[in-house]
Short mmCIF file of C-alpha atoms and ligand atoms in Angstrom, two decimals:
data_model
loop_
_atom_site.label_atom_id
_atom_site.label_comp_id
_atom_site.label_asym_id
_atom_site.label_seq_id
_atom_site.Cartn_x
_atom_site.Cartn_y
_atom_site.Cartn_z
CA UNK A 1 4.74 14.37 25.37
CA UNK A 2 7.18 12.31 27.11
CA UNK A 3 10.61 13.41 28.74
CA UNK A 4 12.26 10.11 29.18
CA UNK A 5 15.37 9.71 27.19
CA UNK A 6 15.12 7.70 23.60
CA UNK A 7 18.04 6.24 22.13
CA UNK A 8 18.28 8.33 18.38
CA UNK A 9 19.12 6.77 15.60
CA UNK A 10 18.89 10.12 13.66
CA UNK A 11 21.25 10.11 10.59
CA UNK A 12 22.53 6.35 11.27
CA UNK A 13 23.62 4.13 8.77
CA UNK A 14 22.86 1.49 11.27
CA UNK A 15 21.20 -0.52 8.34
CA UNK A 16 24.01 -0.58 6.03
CA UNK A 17 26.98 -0.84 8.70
CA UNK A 18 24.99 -3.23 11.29
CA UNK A 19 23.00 -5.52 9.05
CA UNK A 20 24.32 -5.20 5.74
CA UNK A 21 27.97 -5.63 5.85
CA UNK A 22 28.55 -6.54 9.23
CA UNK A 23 28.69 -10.15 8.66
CA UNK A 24 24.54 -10.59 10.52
CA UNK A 25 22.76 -12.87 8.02
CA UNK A 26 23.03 -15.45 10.42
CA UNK A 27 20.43 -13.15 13.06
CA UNK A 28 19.16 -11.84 10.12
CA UNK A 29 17.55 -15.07 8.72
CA UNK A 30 16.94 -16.49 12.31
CA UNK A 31 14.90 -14.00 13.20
CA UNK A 32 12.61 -13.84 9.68
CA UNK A 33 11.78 -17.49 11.21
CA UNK A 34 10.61 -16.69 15.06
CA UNK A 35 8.65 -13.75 13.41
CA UNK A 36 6.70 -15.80 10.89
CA UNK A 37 6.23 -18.49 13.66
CA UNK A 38 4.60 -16.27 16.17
CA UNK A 39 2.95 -13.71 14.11
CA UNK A 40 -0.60 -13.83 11.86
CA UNK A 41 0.83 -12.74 8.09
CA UNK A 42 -2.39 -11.58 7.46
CA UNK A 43 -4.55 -9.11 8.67
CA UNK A 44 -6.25 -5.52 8.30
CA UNK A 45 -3.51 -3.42 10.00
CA UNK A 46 -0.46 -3.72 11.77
CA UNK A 47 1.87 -1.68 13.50
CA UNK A 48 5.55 -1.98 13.44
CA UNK A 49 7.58 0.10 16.35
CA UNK A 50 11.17 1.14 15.77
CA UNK A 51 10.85 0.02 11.99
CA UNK A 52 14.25 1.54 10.96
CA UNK A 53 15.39 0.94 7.25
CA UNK A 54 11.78 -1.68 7.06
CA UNK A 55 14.79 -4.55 7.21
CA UNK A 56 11.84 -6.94 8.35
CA UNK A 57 8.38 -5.34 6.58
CA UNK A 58 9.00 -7.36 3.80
CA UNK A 59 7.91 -10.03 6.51
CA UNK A 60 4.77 -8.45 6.84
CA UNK A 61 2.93 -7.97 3.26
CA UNK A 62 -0.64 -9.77 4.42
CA UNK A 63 -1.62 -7.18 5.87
CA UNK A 64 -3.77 -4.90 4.16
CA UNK A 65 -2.14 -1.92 5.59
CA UNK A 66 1.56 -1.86 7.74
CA UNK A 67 2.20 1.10 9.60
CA UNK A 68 5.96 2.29 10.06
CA UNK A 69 7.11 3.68 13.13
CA UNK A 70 10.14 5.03 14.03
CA UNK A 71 11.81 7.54 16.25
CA UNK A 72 14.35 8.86 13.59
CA UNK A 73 12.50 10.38 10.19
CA UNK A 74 15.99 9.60 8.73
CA UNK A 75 15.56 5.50 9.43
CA UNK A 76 12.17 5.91 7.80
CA UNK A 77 13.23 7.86 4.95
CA UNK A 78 15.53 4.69 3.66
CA UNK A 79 12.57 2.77 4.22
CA UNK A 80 10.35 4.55 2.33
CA UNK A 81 13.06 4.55 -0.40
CA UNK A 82 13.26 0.37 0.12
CA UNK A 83 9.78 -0.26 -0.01
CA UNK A 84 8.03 2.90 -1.86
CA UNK A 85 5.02 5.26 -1.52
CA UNK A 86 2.48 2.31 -2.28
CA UNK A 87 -0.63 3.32 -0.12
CA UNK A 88 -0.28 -0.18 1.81
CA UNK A 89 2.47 1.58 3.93
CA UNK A 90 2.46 4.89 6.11
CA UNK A 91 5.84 6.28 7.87
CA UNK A 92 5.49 8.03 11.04
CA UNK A 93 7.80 9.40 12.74
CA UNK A 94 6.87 8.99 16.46
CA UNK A 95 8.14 8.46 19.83
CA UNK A 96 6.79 5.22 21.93
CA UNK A 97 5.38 6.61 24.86
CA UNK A 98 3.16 8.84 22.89
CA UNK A 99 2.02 7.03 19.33
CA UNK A 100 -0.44 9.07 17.89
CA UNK A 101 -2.69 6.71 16.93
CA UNK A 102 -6.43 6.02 17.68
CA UNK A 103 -7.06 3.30 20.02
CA UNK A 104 -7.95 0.04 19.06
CA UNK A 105 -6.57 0.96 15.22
CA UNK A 106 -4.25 -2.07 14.90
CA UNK A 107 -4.56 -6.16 14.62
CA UNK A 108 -1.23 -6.77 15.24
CA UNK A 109 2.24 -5.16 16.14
CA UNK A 110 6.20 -6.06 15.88
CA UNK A 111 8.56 -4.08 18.33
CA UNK A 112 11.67 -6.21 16.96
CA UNK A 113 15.17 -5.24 18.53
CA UNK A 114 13.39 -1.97 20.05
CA UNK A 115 12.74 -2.71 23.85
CA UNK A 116 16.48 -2.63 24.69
CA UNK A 117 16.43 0.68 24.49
CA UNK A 118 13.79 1.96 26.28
CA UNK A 119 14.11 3.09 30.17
CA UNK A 120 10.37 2.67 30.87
CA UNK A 121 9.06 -0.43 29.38
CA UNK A 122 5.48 -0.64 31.21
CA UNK A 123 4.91 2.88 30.08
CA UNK A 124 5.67 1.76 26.25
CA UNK A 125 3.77 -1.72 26.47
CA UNK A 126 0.50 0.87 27.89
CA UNK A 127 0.38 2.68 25.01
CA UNK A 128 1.18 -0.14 22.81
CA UNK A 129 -1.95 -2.34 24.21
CA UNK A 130 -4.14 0.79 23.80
CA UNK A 131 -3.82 1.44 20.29
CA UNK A 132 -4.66 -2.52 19.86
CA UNK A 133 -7.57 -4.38 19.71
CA UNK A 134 -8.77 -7.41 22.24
CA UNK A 135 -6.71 -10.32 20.52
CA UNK A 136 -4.78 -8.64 18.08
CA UNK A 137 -1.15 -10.65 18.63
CA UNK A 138 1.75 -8.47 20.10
CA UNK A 139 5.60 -9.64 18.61
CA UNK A 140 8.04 -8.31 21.66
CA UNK A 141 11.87 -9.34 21.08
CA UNK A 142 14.01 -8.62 23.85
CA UNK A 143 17.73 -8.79 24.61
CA UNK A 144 17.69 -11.77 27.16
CA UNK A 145 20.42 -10.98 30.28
CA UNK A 146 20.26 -14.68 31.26
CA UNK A 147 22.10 -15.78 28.60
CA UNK A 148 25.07 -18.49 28.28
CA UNK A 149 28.12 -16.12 27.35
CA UNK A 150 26.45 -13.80 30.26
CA UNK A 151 26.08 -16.93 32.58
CA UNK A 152 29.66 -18.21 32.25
CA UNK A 153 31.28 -14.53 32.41
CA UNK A 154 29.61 -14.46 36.02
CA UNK A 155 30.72 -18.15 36.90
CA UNK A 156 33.95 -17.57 35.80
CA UNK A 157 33.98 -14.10 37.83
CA UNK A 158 34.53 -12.36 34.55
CA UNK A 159 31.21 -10.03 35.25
CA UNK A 160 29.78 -8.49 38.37
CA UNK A 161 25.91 -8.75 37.46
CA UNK A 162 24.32 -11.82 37.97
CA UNK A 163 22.28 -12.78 35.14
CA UNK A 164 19.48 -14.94 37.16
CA UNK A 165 18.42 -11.68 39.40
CA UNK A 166 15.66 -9.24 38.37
CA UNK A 167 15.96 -6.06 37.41
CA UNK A 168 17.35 -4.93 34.09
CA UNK A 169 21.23 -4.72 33.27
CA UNK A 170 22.21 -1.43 31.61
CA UNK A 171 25.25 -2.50 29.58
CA UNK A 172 25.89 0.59 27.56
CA UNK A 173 24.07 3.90 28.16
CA UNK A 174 20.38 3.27 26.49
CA UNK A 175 21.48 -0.58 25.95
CA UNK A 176 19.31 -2.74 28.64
CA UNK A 177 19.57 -6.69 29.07
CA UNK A 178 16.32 -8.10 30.48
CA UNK A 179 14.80 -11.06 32.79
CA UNK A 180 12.59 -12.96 30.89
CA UNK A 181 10.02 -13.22 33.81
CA UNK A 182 10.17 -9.07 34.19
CA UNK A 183 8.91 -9.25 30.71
CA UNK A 184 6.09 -11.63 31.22
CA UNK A 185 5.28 -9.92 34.39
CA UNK A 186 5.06 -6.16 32.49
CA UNK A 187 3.21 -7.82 29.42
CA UNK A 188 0.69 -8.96 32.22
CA UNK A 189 0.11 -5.94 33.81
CA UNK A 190 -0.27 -4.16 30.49
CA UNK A 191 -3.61 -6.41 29.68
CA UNK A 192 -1.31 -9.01 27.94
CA UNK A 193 -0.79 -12.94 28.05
CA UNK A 194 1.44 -14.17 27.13
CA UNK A 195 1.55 -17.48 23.96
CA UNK A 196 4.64 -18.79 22.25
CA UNK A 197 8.10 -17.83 23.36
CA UNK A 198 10.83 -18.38 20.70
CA UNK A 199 14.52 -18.02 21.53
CA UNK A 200 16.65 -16.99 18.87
CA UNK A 201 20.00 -16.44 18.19
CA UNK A 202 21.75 -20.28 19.88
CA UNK A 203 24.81 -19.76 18.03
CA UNK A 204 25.63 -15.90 18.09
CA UNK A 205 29.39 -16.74 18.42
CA UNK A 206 31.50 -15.41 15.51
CA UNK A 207 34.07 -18.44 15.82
CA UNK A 208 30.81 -20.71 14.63
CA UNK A 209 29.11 -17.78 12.33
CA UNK A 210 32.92 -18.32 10.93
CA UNK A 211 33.48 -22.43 11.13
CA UNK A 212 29.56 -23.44 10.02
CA UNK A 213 27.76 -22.42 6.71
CA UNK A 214 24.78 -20.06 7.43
CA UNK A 215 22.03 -22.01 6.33
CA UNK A 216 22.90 -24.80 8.25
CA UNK A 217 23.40 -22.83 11.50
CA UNK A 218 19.97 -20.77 10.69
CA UNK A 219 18.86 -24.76 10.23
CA UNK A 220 19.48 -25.61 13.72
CA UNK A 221 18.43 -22.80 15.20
CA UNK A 222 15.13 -23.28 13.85
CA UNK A 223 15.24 -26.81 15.84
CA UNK A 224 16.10 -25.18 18.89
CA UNK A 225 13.25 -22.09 18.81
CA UNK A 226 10.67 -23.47 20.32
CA UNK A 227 12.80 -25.09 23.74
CA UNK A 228 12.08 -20.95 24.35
CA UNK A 229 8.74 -22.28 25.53
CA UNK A 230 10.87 -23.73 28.76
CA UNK A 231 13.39 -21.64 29.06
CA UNK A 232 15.69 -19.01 27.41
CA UNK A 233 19.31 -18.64 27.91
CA UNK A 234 19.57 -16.89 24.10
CA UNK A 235 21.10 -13.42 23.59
CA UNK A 236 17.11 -12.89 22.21
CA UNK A 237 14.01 -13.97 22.85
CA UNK A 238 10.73 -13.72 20.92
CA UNK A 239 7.41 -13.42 22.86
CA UNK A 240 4.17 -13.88 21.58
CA UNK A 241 1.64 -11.68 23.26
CA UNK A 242 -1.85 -11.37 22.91
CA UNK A 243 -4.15 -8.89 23.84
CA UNK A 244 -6.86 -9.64 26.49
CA UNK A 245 -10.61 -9.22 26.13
CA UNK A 246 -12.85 -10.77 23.19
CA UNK A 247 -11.70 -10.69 19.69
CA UNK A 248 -12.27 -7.87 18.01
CA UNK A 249 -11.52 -6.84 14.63
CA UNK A 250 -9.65 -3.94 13.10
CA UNK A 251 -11.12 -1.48 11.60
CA UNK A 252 -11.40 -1.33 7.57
CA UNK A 253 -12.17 1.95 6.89
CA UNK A 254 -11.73 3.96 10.57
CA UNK A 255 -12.96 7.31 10.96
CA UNK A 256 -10.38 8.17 13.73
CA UNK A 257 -7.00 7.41 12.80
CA UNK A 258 -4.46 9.96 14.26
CA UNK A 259 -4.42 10.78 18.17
CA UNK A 260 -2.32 14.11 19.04
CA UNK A 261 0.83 13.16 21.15
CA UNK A 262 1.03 16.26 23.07
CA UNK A 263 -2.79 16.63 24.62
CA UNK A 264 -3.94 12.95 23.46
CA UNK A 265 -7.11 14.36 21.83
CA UNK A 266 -8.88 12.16 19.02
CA UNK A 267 -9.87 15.80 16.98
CA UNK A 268 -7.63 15.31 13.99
CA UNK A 269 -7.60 16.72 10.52
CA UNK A 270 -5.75 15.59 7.90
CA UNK A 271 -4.94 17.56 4.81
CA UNK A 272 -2.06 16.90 2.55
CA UNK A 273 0.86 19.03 4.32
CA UNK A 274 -0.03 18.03 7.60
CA UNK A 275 -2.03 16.49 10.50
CA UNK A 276 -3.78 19.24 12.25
CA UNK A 277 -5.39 18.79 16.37
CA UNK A 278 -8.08 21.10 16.74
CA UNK A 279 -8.02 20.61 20.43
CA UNK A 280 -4.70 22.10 21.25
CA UNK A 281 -3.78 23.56 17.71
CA UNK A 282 -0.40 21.75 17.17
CA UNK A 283 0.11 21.22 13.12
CA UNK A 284 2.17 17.83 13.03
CA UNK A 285 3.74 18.45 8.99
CA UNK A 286 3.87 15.35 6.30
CA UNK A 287 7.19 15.82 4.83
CA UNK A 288 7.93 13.64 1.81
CA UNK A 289 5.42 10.99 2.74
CA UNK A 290 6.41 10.95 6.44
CA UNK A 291 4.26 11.96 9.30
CA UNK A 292 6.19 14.19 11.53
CA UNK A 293 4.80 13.30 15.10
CA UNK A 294 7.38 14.23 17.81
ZN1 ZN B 301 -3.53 18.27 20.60
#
């Protein structure tokens, strides 16, 4: 397994306090539009990392199968009560630098408001690329440290960091800012290119969120998406990122699905209370339709 530290949202009502009454339909809504822009809607499988509550799987219903992924079985338990048992979903409660999946199992993937948290990106985007196939599209948001509020703070001497150096800015413990081109250059290495880039999120100030109705904000921000092709001073940026190597599709019906996290053996049996490896003998236990994997 892995020993870096994750950032737990075990027991959070991060949906409910964050999203649902703290005043966020602006990002919300702004985001639903960078995601359909850059991402297939349909397809055999796809993965979703750091799911939480499902706020965006809605999003995601051509696909003939969406997999849920989350650290905290608690995020994934109010998304299974959102969405339902319906055998087009499966909750899995996993960490990122070990999924226990089979390689090449997915089409497509959404890590949406995830990355910002993690201390060892390359290590995640490896095991995200392996569980994909050649051309299956990757959705990557990131928290964007060369942004304007972080670009005047420094002009104005307000901020010690400067937001146009490398390196990622660690704002609050587990909380990291990124430079776009680290991103590109760890997508890269990980057997990615990178397509589209969409920033999101031009008028994340609350004096506008306050002063301008919603839709017309989420209006021009949809206008302004696409400049993230040429550069991105947004709090967020969407990347589209694509798998290298020849097409490939998913498969239907595969006869390896699960992967153990602990010795990485593809020897899994499934039976209704849990997930059994018959390599090292770990029992990973189904609990109320969610896959217990870390
Ligand atoms: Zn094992």
């Amino acid at each position: 397994m892995s020993d870096r530290p994750v950032c737990d949202y075990e027991g959070s009502t991060y949906q409910n306090t964050f999203w649902e009454k703290g005043g966020r339909a602006y990002e919300d809504a702004v985001e639903r539009i960078a995601l359909r822009k850059l991402l297939p809607l349909k397809g055999t499988r796809l993965l979703e990392i750091g799911a939480g509550a499902g706020r965006l799987t809605n999003e995601l219903l051509g696909y003939q199968q969406v997999v849920l992924t989350d650290y905290s079985s608690t995020q994934l338990e109010q998304a299974r009560q959102r969405l339902g048992n319906s055998p087009q979903f499966k909750y899995v409660a996993a960490n990122v630098y070990a999924l226990p999946f089979a390689p090449a199992l997915f089409d497509a993937a959404s890590m949406v408001r995830v990355i910002h948290h993690l201390v060892d990106v390359p290590a995640a985007l490896v095991q995200v690329r392996e569980v994909l196939t050649p051309g299956a599209t990757y959705l990557l948001e990131f928290a964007n440290k060369q942004n304007l509020k972080a670009i005047a703070r420094w002009l104005s001497g307000q901020q010690k960091w400067n937001p146009f150096s490398r390196g990622a800015v660690e704002f609050v413990a587990l909380n990291f800012d990124f430079h776009p081109q680290d991103i590109q250059n760890w997508l890269e290495k990980a057997d990615f290119r990178v397509g589209h880039r969409r920033t999101v999120s031009h008028y994340r100030m609350n004096l506008l969120k306050l002063a301008i109705p919603t839709d017309f904000l989420v209006w021009l921000d949809s206008w302004a998406q696409p400049t993230g092709d040429w550069w991105q001073v947004t709090p967020s940026v969407f990347v589209q990122a694509i798998a290298n190597g020849m097409p490939a599709p998913a498969p239907q019906n595969p006869n390896q699905f699960w992967r153990c996290p602990t010795c990485r053996s593809l020897d899994m049996v499934e039976t209704p209370e849990a997930v059994h490896c018959q390599h090292c003998g770990k029992v990973w236990e189904i609990r109320d339709g969610i896959y217990l994997f870390k």
